[in-house]
XYZ file of C-alpha atoms in Angstrom:
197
model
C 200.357 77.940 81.383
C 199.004 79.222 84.989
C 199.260 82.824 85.763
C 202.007 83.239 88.264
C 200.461 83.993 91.847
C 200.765 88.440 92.180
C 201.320 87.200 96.361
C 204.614 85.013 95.125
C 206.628 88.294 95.580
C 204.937 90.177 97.807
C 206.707 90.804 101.653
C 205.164 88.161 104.352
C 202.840 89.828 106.022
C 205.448 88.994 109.296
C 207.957 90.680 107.591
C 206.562 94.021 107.448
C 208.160 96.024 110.074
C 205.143 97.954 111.894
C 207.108 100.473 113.568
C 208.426 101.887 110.659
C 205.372 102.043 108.999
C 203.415 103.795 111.800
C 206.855 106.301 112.053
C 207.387 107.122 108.172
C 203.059 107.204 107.478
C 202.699 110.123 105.273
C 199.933 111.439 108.109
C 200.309 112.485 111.784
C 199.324 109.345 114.434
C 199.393 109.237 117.630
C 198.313 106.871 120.101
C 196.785 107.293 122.962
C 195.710 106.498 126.622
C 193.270 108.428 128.834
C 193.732 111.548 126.211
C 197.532 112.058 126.517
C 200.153 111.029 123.628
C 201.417 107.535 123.930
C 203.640 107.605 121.380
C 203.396 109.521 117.828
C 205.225 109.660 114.718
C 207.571 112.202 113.068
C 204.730 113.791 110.423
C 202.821 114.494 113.769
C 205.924 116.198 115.020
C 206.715 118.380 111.857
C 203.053 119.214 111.877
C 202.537 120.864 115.354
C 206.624 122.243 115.191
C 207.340 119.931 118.321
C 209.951 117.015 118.802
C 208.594 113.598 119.753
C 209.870 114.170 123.849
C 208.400 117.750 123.686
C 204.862 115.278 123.370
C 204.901 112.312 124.284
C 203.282 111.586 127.801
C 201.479 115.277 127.405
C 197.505 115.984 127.087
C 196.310 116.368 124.120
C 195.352 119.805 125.559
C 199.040 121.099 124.108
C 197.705 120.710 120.489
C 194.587 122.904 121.321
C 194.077 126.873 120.642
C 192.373 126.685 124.436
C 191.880 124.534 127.006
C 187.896 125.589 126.697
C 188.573 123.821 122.883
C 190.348 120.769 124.620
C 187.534 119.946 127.018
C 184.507 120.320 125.298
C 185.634 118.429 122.274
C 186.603 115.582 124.333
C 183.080 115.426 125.987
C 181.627 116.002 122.675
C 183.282 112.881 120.577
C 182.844 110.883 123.860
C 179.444 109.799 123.095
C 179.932 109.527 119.201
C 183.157 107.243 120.329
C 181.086 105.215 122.189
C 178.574 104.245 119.380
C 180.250 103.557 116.820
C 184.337 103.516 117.594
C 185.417 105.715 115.211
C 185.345 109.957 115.115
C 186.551 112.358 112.216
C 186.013 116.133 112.175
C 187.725 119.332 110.974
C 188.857 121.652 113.067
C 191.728 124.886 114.534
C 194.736 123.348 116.300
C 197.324 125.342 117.390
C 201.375 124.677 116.885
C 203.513 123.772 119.554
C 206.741 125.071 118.432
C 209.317 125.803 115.844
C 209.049 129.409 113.955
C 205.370 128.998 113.759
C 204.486 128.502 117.370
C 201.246 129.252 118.653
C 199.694 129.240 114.659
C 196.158 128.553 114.731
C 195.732 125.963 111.828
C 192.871 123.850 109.956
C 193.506 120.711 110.987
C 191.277 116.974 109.658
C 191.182 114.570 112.575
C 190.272 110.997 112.457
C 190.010 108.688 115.875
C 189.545 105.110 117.007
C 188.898 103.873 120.495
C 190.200 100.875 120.657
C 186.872 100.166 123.412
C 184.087 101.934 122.408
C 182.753 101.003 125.592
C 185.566 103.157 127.232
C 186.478 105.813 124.275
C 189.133 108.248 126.029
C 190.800 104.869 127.301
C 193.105 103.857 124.375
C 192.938 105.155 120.964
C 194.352 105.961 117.449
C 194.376 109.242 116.109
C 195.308 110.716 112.595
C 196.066 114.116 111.829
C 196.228 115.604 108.747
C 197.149 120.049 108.625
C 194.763 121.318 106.043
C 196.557 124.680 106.026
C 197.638 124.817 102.486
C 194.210 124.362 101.448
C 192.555 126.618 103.826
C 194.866 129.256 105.924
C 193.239 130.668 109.149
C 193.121 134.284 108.239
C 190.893 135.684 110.654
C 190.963 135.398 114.167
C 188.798 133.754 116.011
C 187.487 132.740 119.855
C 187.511 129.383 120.676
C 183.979 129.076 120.001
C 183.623 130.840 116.854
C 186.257 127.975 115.945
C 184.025 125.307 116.731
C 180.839 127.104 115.386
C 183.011 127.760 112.182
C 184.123 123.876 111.749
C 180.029 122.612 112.258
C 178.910 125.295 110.006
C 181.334 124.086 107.294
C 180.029 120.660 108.098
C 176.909 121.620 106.877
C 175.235 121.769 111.006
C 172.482 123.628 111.250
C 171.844 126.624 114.051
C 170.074 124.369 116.273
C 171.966 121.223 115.326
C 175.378 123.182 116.689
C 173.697 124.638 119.429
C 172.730 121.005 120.828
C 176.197 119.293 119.878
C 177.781 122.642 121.733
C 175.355 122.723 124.479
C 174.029 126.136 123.597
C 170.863 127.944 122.833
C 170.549 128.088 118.559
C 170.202 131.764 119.144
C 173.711 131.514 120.694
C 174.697 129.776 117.802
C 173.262 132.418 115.175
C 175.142 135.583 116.754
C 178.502 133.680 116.927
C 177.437 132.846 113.293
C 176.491 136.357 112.267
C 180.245 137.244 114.011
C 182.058 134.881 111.493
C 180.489 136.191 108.260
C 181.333 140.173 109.602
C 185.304 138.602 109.931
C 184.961 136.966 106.677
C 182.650 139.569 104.479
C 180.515 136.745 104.357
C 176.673 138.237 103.255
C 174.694 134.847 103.385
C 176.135 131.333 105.737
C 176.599 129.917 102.175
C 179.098 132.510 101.623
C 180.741 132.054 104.352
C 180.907 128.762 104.571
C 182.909 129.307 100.586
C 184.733 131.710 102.429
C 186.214 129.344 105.380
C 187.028 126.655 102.885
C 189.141 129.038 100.896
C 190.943 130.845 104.418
């Protein structure tokens, strides 16, 4: 006797209702044209404390700690976009609203342009909040955030000076600033440090 076919049961792949799928994912999405929210899901909205009308048709600037934050990164992933479609990074966002408004919070990111060739012009974005794994507990300028999310990348001083567009010297003091925040003696340290808030 045959094995009975596992796909016999299974939905058609027409029946699947896509809307509810992107709306109930168990991660934040977004979509999004020219760098402003499209449309997103609830998770996204529970995530940054905002309803879906306090984002949708907004930058993603309002999801940013600084506007400094919000510009560089996009010129940053532009390039890295371009080559290969797809972009994933940790990094601080900031809350919109609800009781935590204005929280600073670890944040994993994950894009696709949807044209490499043009990568700000349509995309999909998840967002997953790392803050139960690793609180912000120190605070931080905007670029000790970004130096802080290379270094626990594994970046080098002179790799994060040329992805920030700084001297590696640069890079080193703002470096030498995070492990005084953290009581960090050696980057390795500090690096242990970040990853455990």
């Amino acid at each position: 006797m045959a094995d009975p076919d596992p796909s016999a049961n299974a939905p058609a792949i027409d029946a699947i209702d896509y809307a509810l799928a992107f709306e109930l994912a168990p991660i934040g999405l977004v979509l999004s044209r020219q760098r402003v929210i499209v449309d997103c899901n609830q998770r996204l909205c529970e995530m940054f404390g905002a309803t879906r009308e306090q984002l949708v048709g907004q930058s993603f600037r309002v999801l940013y700690p600084s506007t400094d934050e919000f510009e560089r990164t996009g010129a940053r992933i532009a390039p890295l976009l371009g080559r290969g479609g797809t972009y994933a990074d940790d990094r601080i966002m900031r809350r919109v609203g609800g009781r935590l408004a204005g929280e600073p919070f670890w944040c994993h990111v994950t894009g696709r342009a949807l044209r490499p060739e043009a990568p700000h012009e349509a995309g999909i974005w998840s967002f997953e909040d790392l803050s139960a794994q690793r609180p912000v507990r120190a605070e931080l300028t905007p670029r000790e955030r970004e130096v802080a999310a290379l270094v626990m990348d594994g970046k080098s001083a002179k790799q994060i000076g040329r992805l920030l567009g700084i001297s590696h010297r640069t890079v080193e003091v703002y470096r030498a600033s995070l492990m005084r925040k953290y009581g960090a003696a050696t980057t390795a340290e500090l690096v242990h440090r970040l990853l455990a808030g």
